[in-house]
mmCIF file of C-alpha atoms in Angstrom:
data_model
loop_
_atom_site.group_PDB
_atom_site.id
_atom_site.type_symbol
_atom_site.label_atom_id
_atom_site.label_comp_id
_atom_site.label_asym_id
_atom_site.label_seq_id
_atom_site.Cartn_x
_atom_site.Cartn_y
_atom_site.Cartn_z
ATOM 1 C CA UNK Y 154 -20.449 -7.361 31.204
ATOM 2 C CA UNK Y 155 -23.010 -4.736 29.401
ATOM 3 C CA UNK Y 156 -23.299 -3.173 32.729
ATOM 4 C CA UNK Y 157 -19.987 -2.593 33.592
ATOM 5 C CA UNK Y 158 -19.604 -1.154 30.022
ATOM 6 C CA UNK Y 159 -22.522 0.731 30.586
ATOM 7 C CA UNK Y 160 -24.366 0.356 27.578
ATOM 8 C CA UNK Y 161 -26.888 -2.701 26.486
ATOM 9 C CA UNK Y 162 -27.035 -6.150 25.384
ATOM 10 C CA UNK Y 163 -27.589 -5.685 22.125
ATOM 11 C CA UNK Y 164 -24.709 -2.834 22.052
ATOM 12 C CA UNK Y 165 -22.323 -5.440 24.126
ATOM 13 C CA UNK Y 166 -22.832 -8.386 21.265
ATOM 14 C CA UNK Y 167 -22.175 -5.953 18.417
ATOM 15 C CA UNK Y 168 -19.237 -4.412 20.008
ATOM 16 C CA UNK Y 169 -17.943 -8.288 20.758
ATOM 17 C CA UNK Y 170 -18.684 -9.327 17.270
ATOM 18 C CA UNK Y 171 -17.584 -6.501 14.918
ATOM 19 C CA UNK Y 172 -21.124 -5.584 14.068
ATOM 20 C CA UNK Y 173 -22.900 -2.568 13.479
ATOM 21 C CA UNK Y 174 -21.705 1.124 13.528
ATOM 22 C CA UNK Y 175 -20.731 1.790 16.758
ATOM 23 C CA UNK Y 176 -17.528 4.233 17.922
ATOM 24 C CA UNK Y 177 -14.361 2.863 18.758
ATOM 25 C CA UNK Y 178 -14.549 4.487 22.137
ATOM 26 C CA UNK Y 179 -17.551 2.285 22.554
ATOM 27 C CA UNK Y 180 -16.027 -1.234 21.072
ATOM 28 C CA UNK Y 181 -13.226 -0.368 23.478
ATOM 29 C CA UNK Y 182 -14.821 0.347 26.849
ATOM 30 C CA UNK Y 183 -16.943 -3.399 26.001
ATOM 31 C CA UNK Y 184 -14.007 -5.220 24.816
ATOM 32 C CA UNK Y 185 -12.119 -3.553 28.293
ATOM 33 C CA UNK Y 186 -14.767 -5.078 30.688
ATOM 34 C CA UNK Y 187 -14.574 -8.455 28.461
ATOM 35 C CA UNK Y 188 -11.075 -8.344 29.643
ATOM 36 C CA UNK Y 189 -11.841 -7.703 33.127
ATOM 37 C CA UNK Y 190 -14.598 -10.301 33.324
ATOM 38 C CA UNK Y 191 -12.272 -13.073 31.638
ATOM 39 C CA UNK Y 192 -15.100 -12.683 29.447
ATOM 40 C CA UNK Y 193 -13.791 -15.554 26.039
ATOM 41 C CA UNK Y 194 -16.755 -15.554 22.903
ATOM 42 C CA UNK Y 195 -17.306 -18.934 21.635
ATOM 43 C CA UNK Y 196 -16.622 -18.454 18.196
ATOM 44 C CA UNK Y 197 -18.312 -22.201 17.549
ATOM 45 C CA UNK Y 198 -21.721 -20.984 19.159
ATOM 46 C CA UNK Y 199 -21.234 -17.665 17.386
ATOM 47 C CA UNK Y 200 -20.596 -19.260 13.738
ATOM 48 C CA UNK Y 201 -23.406 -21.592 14.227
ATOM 49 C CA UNK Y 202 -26.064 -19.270 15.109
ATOM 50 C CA UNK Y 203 -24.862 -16.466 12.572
ATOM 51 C CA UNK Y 204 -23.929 -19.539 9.655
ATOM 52 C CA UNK Y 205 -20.159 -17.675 9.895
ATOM 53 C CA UNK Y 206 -17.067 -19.611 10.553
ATOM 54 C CA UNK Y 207 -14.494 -15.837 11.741
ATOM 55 C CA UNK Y 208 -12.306 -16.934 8.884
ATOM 56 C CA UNK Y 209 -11.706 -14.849 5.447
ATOM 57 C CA UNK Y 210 -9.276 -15.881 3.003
ATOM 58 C CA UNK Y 211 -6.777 -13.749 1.335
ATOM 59 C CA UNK Y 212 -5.314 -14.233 -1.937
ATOM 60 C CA UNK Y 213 -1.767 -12.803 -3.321
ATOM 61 C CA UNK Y 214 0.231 -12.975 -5.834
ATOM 62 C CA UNK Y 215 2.671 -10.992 -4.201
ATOM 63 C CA UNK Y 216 5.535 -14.067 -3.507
ATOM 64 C CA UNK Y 217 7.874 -12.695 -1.435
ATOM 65 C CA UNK Y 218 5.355 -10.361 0.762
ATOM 66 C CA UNK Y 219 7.024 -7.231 0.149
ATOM 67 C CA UNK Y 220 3.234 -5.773 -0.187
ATOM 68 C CA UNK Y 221 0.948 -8.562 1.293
ATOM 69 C CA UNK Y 222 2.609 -8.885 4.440
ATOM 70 C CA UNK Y 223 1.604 -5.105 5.441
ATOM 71 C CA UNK Y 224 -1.834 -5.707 4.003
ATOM 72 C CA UNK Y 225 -2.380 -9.147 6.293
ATOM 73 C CA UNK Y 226 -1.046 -6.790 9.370
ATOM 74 C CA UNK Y 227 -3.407 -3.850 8.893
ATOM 75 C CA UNK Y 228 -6.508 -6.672 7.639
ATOM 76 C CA UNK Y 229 -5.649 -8.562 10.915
ATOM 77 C CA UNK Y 230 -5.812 -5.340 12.920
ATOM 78 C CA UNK Y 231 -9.211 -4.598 11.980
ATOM 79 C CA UNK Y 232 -10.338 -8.393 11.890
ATOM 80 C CA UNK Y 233 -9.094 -9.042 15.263
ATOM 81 C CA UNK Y 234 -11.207 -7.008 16.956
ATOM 82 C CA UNK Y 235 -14.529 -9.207 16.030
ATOM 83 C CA UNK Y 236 -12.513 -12.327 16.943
ATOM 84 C CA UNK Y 237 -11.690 -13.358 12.537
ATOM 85 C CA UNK Y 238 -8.936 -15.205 11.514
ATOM 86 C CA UNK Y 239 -7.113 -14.403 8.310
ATOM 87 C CA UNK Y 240 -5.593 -17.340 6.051
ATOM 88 C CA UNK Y 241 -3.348 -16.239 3.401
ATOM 89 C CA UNK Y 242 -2.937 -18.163 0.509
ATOM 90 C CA UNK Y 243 0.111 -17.690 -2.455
ATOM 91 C CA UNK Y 244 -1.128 -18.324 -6.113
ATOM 92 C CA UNK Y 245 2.519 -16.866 -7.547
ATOM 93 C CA UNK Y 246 0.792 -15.571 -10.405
ATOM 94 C CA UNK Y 247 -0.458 -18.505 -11.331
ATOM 95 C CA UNK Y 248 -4.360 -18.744 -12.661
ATOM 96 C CA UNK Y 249 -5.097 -22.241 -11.898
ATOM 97 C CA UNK Y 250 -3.338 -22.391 -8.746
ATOM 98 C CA UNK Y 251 -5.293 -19.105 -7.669
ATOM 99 C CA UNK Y 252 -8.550 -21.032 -8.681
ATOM 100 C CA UNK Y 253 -7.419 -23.955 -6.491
ATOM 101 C CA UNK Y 254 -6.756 -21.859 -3.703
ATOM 102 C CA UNK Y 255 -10.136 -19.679 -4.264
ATOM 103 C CA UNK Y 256 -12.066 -23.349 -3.866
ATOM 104 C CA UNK Y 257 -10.111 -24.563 -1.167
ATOM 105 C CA UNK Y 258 -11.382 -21.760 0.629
ATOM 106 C CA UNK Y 259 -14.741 -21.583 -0.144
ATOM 107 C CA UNK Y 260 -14.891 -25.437 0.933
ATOM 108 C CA UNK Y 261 -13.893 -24.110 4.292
ATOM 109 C CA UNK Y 262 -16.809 -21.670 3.995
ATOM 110 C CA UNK Y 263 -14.569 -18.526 4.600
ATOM 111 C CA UNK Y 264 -17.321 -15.212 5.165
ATOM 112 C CA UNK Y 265 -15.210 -13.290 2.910
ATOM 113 C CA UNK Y 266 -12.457 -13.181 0.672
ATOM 114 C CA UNK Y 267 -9.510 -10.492 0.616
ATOM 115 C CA UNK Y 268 -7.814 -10.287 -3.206
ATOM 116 C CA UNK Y 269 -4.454 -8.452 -3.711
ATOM 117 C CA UNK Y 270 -0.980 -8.800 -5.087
ATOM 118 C CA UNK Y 271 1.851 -6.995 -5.896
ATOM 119 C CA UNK Y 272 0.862 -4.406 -8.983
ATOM 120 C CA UNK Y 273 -1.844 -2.014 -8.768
ATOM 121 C CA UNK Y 274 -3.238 -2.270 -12.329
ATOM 122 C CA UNK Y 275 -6.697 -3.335 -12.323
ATOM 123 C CA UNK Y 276 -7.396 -7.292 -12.980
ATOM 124 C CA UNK Y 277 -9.902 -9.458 -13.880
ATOM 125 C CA UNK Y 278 -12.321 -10.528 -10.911
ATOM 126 C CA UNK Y 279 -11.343 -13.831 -9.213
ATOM 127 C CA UNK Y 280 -14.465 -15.003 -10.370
ATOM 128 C CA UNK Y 281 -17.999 -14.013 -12.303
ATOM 129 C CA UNK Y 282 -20.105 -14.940 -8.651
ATOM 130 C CA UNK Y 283 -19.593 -15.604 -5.169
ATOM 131 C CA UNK Y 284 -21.558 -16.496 -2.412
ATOM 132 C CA UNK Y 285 -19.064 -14.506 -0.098
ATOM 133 C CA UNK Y 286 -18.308 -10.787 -0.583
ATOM 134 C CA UNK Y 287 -14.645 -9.821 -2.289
ATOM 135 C CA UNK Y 288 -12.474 -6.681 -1.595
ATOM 136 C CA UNK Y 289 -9.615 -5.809 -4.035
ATOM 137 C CA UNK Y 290 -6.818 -4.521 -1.653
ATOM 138 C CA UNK Y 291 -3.784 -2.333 -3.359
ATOM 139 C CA UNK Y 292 -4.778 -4.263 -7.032
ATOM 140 C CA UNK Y 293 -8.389 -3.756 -7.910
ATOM 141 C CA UNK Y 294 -10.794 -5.525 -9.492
ATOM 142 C CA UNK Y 295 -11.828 -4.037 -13.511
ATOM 143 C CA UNK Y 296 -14.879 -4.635 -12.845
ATOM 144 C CA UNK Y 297 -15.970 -1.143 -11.242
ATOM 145 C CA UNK Y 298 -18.796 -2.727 -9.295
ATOM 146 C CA UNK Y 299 -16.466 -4.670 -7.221
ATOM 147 C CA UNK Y 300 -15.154 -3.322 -4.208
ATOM 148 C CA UNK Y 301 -11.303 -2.140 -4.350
ATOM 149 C CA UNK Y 302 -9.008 -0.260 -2.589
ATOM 150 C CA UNK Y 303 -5.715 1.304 -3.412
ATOM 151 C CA UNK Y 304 -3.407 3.711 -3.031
ATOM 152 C CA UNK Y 305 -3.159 7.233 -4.829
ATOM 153 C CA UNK Y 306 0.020 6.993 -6.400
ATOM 154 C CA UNK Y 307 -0.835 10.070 -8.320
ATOM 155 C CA UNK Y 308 -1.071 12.084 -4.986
ATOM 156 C CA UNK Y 309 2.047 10.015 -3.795
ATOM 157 C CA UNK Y 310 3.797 12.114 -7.137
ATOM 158 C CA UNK Y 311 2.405 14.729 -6.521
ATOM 159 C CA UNK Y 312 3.609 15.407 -2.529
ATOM 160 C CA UNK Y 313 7.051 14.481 -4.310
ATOM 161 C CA UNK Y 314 7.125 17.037 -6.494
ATOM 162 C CA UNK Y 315 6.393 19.486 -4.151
ATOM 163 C CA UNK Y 316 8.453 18.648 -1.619
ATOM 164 C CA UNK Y 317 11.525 19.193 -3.634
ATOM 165 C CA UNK Y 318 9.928 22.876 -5.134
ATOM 166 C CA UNK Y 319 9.605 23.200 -1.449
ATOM 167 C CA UNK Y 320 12.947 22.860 -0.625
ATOM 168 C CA UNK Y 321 13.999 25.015 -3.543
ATOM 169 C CA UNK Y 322 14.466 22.510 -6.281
ATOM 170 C CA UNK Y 323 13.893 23.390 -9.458
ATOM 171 C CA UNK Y 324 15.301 20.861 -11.954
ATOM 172 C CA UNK Y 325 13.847 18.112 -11.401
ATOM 173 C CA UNK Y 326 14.602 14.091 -12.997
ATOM 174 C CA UNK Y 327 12.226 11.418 -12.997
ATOM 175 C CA UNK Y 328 13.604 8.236 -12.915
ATOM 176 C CA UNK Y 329 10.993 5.014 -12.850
ATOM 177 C CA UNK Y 330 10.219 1.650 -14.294
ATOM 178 C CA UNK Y 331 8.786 0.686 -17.372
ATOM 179 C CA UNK Y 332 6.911 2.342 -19.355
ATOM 180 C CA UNK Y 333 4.605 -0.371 -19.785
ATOM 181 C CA UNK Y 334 4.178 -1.179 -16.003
ATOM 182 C CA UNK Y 335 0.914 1.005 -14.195
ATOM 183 C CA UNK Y 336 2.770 2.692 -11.920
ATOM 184 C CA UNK Y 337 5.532 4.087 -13.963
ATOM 185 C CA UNK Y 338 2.680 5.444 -15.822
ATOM 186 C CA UNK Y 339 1.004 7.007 -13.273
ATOM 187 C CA UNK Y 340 3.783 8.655 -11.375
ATOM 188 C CA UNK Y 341 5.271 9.857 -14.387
ATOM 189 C CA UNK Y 342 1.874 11.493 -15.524
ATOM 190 C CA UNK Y 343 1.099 13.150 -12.112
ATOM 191 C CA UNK Y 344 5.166 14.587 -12.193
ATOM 192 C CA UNK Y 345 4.855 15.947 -15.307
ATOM 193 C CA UNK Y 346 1.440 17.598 -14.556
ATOM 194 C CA UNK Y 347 2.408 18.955 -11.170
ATOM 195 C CA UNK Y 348 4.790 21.105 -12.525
ATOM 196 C CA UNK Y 349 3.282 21.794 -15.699
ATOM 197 C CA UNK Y 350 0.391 23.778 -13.096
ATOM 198 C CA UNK Y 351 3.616 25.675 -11.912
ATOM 199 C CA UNK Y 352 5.057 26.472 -15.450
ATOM 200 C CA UNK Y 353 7.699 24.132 -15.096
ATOM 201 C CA UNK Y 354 8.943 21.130 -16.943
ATOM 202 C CA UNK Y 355 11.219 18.292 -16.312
ATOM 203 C CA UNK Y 356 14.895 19.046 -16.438
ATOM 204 C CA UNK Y 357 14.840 16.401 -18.827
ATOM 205 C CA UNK Y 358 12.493 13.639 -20.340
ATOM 206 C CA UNK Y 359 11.338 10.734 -17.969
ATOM 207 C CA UNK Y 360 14.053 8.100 -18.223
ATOM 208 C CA UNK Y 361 11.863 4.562 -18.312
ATOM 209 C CA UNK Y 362 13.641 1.087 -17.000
ATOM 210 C CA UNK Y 363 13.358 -1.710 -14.638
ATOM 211 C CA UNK Y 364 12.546 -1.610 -10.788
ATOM 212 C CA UNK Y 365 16.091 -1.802 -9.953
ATOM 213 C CA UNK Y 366 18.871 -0.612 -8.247
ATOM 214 C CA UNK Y 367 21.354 -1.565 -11.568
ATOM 215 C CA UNK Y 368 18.780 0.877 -13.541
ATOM 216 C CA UNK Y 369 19.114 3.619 -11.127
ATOM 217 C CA UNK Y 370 22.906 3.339 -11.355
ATOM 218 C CA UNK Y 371 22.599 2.790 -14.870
ATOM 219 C CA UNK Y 372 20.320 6.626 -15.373
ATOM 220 C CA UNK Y 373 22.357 8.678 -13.093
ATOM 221 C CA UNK Y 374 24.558 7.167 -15.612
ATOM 222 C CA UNK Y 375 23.087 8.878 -18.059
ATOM 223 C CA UNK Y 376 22.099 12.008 -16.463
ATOM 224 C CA UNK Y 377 25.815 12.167 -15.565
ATOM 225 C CA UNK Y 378 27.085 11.983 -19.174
ATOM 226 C CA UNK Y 379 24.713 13.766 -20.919
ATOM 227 C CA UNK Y 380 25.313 16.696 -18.678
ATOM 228 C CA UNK Y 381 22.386 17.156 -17.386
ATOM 229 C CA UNK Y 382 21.471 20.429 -15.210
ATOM 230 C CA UNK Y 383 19.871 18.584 -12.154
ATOM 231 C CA UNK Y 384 19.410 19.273 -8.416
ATOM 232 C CA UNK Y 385 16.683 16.828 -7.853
ATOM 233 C CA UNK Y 386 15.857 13.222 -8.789
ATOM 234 C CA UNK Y 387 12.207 11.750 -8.056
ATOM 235 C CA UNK Y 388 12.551 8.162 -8.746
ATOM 236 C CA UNK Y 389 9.620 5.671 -9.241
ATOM 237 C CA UNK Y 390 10.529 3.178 -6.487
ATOM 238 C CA UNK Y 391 13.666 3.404 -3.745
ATOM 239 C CA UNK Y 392 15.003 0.715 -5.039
ATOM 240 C CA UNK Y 393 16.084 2.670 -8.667
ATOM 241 C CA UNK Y 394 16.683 5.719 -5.909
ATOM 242 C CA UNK Y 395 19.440 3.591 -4.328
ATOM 243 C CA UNK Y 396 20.996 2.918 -7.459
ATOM 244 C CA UNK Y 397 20.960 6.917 -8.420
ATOM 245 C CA UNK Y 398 22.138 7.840 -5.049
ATOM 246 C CA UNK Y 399 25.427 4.986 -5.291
ATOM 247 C CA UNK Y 400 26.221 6.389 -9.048
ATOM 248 C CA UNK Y 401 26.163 10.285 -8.188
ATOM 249 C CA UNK Y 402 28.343 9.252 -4.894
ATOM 250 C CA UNK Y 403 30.754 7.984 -6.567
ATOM 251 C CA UNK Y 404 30.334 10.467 -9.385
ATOM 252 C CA UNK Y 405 31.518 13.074 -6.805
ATOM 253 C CA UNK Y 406 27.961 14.575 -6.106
ATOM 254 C CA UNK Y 407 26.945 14.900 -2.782
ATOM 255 C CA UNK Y 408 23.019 14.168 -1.636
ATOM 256 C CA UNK Y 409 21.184 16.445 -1.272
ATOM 257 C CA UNK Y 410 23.832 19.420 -1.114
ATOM 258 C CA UNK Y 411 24.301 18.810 -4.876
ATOM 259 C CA UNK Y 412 21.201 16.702 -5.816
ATOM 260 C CA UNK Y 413 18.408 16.109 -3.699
ATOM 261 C CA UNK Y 414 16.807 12.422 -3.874
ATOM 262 C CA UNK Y 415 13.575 11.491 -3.303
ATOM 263 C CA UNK Y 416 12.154 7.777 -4.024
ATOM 264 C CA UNK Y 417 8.438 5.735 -3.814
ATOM 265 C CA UNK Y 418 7.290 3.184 -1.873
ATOM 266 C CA UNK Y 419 9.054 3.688 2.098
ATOM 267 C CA UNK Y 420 10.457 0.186 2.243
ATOM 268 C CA UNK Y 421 12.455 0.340 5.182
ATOM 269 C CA UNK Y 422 15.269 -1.785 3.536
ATOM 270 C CA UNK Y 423 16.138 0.234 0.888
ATOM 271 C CA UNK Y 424 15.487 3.836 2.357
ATOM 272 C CA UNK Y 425 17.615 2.966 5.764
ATOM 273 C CA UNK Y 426 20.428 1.012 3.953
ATOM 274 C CA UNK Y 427 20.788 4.403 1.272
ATOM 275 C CA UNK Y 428 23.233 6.815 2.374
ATOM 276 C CA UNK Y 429 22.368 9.004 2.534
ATOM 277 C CA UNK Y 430 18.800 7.463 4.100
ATOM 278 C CA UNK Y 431 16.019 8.168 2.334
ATOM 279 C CA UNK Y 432 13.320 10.606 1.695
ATOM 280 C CA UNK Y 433 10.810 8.496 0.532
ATOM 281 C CA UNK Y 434 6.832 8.215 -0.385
ATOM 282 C CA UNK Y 435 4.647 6.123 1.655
ATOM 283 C CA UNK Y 436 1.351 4.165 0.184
ATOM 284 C CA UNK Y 437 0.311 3.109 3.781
ATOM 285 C CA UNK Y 438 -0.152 -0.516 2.652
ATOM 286 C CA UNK Y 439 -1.604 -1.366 6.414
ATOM 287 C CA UNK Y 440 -4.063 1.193 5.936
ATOM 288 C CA UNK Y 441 -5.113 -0.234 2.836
ATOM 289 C CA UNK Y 442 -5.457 -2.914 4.349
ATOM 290 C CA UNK Y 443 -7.342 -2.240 7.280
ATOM 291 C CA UNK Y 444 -9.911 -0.397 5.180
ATOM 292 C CA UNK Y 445 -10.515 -3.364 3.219
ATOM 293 C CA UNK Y 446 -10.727 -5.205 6.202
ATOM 294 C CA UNK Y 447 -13.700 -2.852 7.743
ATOM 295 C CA UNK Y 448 -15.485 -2.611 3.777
ATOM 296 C CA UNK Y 449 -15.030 -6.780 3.635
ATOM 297 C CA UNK Y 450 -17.139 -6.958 7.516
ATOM 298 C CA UNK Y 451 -19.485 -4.196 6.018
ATOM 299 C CA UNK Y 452 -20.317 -6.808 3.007
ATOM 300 C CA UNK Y 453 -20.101 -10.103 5.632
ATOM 301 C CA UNK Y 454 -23.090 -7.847 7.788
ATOM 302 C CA UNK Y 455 -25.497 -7.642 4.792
ATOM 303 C CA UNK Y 456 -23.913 -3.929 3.681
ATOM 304 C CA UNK Y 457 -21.520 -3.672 0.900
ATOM 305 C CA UNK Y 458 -20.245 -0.548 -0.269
ATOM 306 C CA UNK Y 459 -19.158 -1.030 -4.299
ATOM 307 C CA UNK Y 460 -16.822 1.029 -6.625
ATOM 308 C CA UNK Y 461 -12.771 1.913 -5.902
ATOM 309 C CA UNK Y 462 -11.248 3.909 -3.238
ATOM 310 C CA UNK Y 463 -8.037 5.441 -3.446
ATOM 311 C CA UNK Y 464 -6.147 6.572 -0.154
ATOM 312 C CA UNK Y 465 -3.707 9.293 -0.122
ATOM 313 C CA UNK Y 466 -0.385 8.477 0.701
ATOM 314 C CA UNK Y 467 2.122 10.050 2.456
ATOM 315 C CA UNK Y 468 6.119 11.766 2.251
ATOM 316 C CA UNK Y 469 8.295 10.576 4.791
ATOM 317 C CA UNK Y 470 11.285 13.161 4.910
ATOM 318 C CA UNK Y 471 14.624 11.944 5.504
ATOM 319 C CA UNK Y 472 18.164 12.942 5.340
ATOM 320 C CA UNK Y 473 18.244 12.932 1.301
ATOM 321 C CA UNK Y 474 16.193 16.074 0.990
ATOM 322 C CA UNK Y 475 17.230 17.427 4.287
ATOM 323 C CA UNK Y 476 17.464 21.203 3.742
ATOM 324 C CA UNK Y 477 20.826 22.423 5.223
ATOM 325 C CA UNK Y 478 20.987 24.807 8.143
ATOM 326 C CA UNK Y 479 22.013 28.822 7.775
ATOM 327 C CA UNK Y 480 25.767 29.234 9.079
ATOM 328 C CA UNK Y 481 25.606 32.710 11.540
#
């Protein structure tokens, strides 16, 4: 199989086994001619002569998946390709049934343990020591020697922002959850300071609620009545940008002719079931977790990398902020 890959042994096994830094065009062109060989690893023999069992654990509190679900798919993406299986296991926000779960894999002798949920506020780590390496994927660990990684919600803002100054917006709303919640926080800071390097300010000050479609309906509301000189709304999460759009439709306002709408977090059933759809910012939650993924196989293979990485994320433009064409 190494010769028809044309590299070596030692190259073949790494490539086979997720070891080692090796390209991708590499790990491909050996995992091709494992293919055409019939060539199956025997993930028994492997595990016993390397003490690893392919399995890592993943822990959520995220009960209904709306974030773990794209973190397993991007985790199993990278995982797959040195032959590891993931088992995800629910705590529901629950400390003692996380511990139970935390054991229960540990008596399985997982080589690694994936932590994440559905806030991004740092929490505490799952435990003081481990004799398997931990990654923090979208939440992160406060201890800052751990290993997290999560999304840059303050670039997410900020590629908001000025995609609507792009378009030729100038009055912008921010509309997000509560004040007390992380991410309200931090998307509300990194608003308010991306204009503030323009010389602008908010058309008017950040209106704070729940994640929810009723509170989007509920500010537009508000926006509505107090009069408010707006042509763009940045809301904190599409589902509170689904409840603005529905009030200022029915208002009489049309999107984005009147008031262009913009909302966080690209989940498909809210942006493609708003009308109009939705332009939206992306966190790339299967990136995040891929890239936890490769920094938990780092740690397995003796080489840890500590301390917090944030990924950018990204706008995906949509009809809501679509910018209308000249008529000759």
């Amino acid at each position: 199989m190494a010769a028809l890959a044309g590299v070596s042994t030692g190259t073949a096994s790494k490539a086979l086994n997720g070891r080692g830094s090796l390209r991708a065009e590499t790990r491909q062109r050996v995992q091709q001619a494992a293919d055409q060989l019939g060539f199956v690893a025997n993930a028994a023999a492997r595990g016993l002569q390397a003490g690893r069992t392919y399995t890592v654990g993943m822990i959520t509190t995220d009960s209904i998946g709306r974030f773990s679900i794209p973190l397993m798919i991007g985790a199993e993406d990278a995982l797959g390709a040195g032959q590891v299986s993931v088992l995800l296991c629910d705590a529901r926000d629950d400390s003692i049934r996380e511990q139970y779960y935390l054991r229960t894999l540990l008596s399985r002798k997982v080589d690694g343990i994936i932590v994440t949920g559905r806030r991004t506020q740092a929490r505490p780590p799952i435990a003081a020591e481990l004799a398997v390496p931990v990654v923090y994927a979208f939440i992160s660990s406060a201890n800052p020697a751990d290993c997290s990684v999560v999304p840059d919600e303050a670039d997410g803002a900020r590629r908001a922002v000025r995609h609507l100054l792009a378009i030729g917006r100038r009055r912008i709303a921010h509309v997000t959850g509560p004040e007390r919640h992380h991410s309200a926080r931090v998307r509300a800071q990194a608003t308010v300071q991306t204009l503030e390097t323009l010389g602008l300010d908010l058309a008017t000050p950040t209106l704070h609620g729940e994640w929810s479609e009723a509170w989007g309906r509920q500010a537009a509301g508000i926006l509505l009545s107090a009069g408010a000189d707006i042509d763009a709304v940045f809301c904190g999460s599409d589902q509170i940008a689904r409840g603005v759009a529905e009030a200022l439709r029915e208002a009489g306002r049309t999107i984005p002719g009147d008031v262009a709408l913009v909302g966080f977090d690209n989940w498909d059933v809210m942006v493609e079931g708003c009308r109009p759809q939705l332009t939206s910012v992306d966190m790339d939650l299967e990136g995040i977790g891929r890239t936890a993924a490769e920094l938990l196989l780092a740690a397995i293979n003796g080489e840890p990398v500590p301390g917090q990485r944030a990924l950018p994320c990204r706008l995906v433009p949509r009809a809501s902020t679509e910018v209308a064409a000249h008529q000759p």
